[in-house]
Short mmCIF file of C-alpha atoms and ligand atoms in Angstrom, two decimals:
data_model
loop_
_atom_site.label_atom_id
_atom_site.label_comp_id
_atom_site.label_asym_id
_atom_site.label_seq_id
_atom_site.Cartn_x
_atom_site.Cartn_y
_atom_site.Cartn_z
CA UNK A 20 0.00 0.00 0.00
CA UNK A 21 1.48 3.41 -1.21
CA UNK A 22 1.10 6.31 1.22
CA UNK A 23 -0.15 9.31 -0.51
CA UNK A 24 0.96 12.67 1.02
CA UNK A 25 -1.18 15.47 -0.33
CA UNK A 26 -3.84 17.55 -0.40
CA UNK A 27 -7.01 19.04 -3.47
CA UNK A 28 -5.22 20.94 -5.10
CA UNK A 29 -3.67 20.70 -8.88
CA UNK A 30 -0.67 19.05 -8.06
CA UNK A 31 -2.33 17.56 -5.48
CA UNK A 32 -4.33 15.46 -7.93
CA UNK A 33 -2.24 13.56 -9.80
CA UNK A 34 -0.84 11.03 -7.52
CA UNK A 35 -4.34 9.76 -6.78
CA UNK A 36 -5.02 9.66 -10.70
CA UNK A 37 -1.94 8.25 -11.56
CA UNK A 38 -2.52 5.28 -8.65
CA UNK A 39 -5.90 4.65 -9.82
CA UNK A 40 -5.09 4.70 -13.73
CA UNK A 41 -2.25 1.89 -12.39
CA UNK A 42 -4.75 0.44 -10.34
CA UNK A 43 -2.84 0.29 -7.35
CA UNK A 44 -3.90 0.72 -4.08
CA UNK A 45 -2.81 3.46 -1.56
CA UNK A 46 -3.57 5.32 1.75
CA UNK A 47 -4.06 8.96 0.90
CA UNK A 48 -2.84 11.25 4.14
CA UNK A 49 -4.07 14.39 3.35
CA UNK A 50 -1.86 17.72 5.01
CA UNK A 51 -3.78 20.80 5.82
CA UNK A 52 -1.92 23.58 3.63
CA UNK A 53 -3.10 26.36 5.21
CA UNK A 54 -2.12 24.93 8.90
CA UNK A 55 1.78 24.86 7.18
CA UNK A 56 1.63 20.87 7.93
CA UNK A 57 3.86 20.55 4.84
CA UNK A 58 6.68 22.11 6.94
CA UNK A 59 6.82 19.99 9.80
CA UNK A 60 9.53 18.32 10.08
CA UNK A 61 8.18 14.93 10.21
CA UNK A 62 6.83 15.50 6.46
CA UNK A 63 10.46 17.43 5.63
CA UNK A 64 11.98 14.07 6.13
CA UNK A 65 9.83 12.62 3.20
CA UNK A 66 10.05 15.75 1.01
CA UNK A 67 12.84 18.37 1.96
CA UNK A 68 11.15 20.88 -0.28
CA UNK A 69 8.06 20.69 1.77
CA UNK A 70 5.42 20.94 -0.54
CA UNK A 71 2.78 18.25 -1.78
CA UNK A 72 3.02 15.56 -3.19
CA UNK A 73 4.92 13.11 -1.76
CA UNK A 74 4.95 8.92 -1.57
CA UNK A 75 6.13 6.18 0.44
CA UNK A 76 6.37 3.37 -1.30
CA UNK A 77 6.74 0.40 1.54
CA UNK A 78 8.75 -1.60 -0.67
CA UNK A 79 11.21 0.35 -2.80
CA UNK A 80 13.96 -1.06 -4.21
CA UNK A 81 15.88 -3.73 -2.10
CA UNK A 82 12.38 -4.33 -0.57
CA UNK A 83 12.92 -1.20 1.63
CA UNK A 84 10.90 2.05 2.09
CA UNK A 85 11.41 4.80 -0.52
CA UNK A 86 10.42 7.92 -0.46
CA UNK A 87 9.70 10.19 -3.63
CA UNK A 88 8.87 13.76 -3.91
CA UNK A 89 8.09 16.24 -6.61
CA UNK A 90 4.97 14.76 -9.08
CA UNK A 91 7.12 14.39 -12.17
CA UNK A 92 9.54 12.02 -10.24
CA UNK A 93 6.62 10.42 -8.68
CA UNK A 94 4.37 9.50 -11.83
CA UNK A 95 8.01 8.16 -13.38
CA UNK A 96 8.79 6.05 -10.83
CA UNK A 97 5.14 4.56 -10.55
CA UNK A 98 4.55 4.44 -13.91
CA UNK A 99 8.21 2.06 -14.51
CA UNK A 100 7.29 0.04 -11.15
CA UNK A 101 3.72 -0.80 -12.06
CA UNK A 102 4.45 -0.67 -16.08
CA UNK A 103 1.47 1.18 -17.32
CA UNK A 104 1.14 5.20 -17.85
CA UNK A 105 4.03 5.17 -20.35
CA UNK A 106 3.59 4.98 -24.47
CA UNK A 107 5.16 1.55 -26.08
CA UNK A 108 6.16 3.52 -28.89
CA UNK A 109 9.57 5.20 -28.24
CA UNK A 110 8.54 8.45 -30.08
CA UNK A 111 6.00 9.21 -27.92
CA UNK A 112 7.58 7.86 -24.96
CA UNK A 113 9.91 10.99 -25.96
CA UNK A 114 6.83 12.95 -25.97
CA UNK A 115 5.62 11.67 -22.77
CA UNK A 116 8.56 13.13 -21.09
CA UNK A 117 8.75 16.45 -23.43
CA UNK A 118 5.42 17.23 -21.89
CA UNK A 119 5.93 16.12 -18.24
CA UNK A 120 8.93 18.34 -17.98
CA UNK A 121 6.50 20.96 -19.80
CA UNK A 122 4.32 21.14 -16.92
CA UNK A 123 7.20 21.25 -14.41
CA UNK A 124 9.06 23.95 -15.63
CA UNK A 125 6.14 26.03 -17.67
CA UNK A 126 2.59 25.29 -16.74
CA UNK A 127 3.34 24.58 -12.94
CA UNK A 128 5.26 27.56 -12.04
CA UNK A 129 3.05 29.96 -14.67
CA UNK A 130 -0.16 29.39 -13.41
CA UNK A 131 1.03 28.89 -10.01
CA UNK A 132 2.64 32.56 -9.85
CA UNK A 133 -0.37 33.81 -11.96
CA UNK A 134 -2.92 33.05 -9.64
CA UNK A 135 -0.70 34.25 -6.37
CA UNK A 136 -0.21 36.98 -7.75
CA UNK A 137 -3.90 38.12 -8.86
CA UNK A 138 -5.29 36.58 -5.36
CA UNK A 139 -2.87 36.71 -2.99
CA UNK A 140 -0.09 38.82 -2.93
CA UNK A 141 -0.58 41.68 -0.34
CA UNK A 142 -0.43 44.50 -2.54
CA UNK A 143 -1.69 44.38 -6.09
CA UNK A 144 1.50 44.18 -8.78
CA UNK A 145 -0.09 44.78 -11.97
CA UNK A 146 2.87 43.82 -14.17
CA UNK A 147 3.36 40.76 -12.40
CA UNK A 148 -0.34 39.82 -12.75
CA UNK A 149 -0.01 40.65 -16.59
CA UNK A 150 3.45 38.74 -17.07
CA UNK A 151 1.90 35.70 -15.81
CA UNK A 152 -1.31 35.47 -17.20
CA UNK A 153 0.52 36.12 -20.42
CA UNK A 154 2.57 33.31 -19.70
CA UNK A 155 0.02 31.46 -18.80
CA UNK A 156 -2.11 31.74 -21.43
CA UNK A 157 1.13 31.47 -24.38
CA UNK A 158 1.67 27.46 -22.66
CA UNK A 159 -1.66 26.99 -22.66
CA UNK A 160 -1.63 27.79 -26.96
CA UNK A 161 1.24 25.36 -26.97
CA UNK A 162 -0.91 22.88 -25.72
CA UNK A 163 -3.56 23.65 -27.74
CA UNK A 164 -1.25 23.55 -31.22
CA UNK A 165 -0.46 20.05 -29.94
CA UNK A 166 -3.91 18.77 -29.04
CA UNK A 167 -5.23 19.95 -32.43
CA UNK A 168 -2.83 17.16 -34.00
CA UNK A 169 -3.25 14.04 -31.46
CA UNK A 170 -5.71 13.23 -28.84
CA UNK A 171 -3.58 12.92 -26.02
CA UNK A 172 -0.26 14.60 -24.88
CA UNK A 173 2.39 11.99 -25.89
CA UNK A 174 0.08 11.23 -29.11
CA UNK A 175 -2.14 7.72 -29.82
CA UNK A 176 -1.70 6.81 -26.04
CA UNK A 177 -2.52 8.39 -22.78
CA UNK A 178 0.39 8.80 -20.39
CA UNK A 179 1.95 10.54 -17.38
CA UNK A 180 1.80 13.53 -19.19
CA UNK A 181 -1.76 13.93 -19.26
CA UNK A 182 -2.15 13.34 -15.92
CA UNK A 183 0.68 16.27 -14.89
CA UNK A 184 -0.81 18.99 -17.19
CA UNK A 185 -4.20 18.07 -16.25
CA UNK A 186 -4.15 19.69 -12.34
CA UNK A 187 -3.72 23.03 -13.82
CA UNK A 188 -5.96 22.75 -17.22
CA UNK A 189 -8.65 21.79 -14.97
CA UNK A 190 -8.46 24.94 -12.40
CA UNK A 191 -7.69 27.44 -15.96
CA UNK A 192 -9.63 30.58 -13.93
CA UNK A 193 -6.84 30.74 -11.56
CA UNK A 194 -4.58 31.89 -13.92
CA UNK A 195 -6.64 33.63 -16.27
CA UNK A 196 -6.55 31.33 -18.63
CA UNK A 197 -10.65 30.76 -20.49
CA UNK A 198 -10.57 27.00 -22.09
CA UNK A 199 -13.32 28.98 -24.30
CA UNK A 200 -10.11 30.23 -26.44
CA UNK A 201 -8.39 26.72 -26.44
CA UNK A 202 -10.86 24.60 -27.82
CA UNK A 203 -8.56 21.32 -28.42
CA UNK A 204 -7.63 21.36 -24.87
CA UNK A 205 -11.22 21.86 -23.35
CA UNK A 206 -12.09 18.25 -25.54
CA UNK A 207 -8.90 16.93 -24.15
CA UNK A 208 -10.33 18.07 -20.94
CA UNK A 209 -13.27 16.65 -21.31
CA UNK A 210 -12.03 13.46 -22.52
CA UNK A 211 -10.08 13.24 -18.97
CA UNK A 212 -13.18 13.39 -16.82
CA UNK A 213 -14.84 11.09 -18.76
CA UNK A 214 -12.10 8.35 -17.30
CA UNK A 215 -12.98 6.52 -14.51
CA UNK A 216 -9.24 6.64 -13.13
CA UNK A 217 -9.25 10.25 -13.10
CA UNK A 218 -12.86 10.65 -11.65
CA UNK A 219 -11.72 7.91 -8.90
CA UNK A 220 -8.53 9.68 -8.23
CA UNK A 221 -10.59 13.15 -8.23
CA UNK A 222 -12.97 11.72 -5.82
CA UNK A 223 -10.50 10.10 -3.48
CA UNK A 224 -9.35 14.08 -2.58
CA UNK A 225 -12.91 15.70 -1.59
N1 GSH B 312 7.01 21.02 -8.49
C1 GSH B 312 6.22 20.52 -7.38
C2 GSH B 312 5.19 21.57 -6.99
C3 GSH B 312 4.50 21.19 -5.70
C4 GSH B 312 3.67 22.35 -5.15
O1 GSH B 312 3.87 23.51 -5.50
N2 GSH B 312 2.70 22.00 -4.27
C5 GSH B 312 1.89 23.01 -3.64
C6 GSH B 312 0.42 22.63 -3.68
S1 GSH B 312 -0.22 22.65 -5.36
C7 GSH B 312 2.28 23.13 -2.17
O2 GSH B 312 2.64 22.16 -1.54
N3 GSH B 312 2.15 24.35 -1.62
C8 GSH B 312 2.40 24.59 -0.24
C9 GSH B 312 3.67 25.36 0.02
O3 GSH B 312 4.30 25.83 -0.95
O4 GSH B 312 4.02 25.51 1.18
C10 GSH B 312 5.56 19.19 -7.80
O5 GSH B 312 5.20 19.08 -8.98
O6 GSH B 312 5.43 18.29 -6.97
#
């Protein structure tokens, strides 16, 4: 049984959708962000960077306990333990990754500062706000160019990479991003809910 240290929130998510896509099962221990439990130092010992997600898989490599933080590491490491969540076709296993390190060093931080920024920062920083959203909203077009061509991230097959853009895509207002405009990735959107790992995995946070 994988513990599942997180929390509802978009990069909260994907762990639970990842397990449930792998069908494996887990013990979700939800932290309270707002009460700073992500700092304590019993959770620093699992994730230094104290922030959600993290895992403990029970029987890591060796058949001892493993820890793994940040999502991208997580979903790898599930997705080559369990086998599943990764293309067969080497191409868009390329792709897979291309688009997982997408969301960690464009979408994530984007929206992330985007939304801070609008909501709350303690005084209003109007270019900051504007950077952001810009930002936000030039990804997002890269994603949409992309899901215009194939119906999922790494192409023919759904993978990791769906599952670590999809946090974000799914909370768009927060970084003033309207799916309205992006019509390819609202379907692809769509098409997400519509799996029964993702609704599990969604369900398993509220
Ligand atoms: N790059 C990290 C981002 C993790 C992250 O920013 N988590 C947020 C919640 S969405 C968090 O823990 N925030 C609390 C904090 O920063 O103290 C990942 O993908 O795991």
């Amino acid at each position: 049984m994988i513990d599942v240290y997180t929390a509802n929130t978009p990069n909260g998510v994907k762990v639970p959708i990842a397990l449930e896509e792998l069908g494996v099962p887990y013990r979700v221990i939800r932290l309270n962000l707002g009460a700073q439990e992500q700092k304590h130092p019993d959770f620093l010992r699992i994730n230094p960077n104290g922030r959600i997600p993290a895992i403990v898989d029970p029987a890591g490599p060796g058949g001892t306990p493993l820890s793994v933080f940040e999502s991208g590491a997580i979903l790898w490491y599930l997705a080559g333990k369990f086998g599943g969540l990764m293309p067969t076709d080497p191409v868009e296993r390329v792709r897979a990754l291309e688009y997982t390190c997408f969301q960690i060093g464009g979408i994530g931080p984007m929206f992330g500062q985007a939304g801070w920024f609008t909501r709350s920062a303690p005084e209003p920083v109007g270019f900051a706000i504007e950077r952001y959203r810009k930002e936000s909203n030039r990804l997002t077009a890269v994603l949409e160019a992309r899901l215009q061509q194939v119906p999922w991230l790494a192409g023919s097959e759904f993978s990791v990479a769906d599952i670590m853009n999809f946090g974000w895509l799914d909370a768009p207002d927060y970084a003033g991003v309207n799916l309205a405009d992006y019509p390819a990735v609202s379907g692809w959107r769509d098409r997400m809910h519509l799996r029964q790992g993702v609704q599990r995995g969604l369900s398993a946070l509220r």
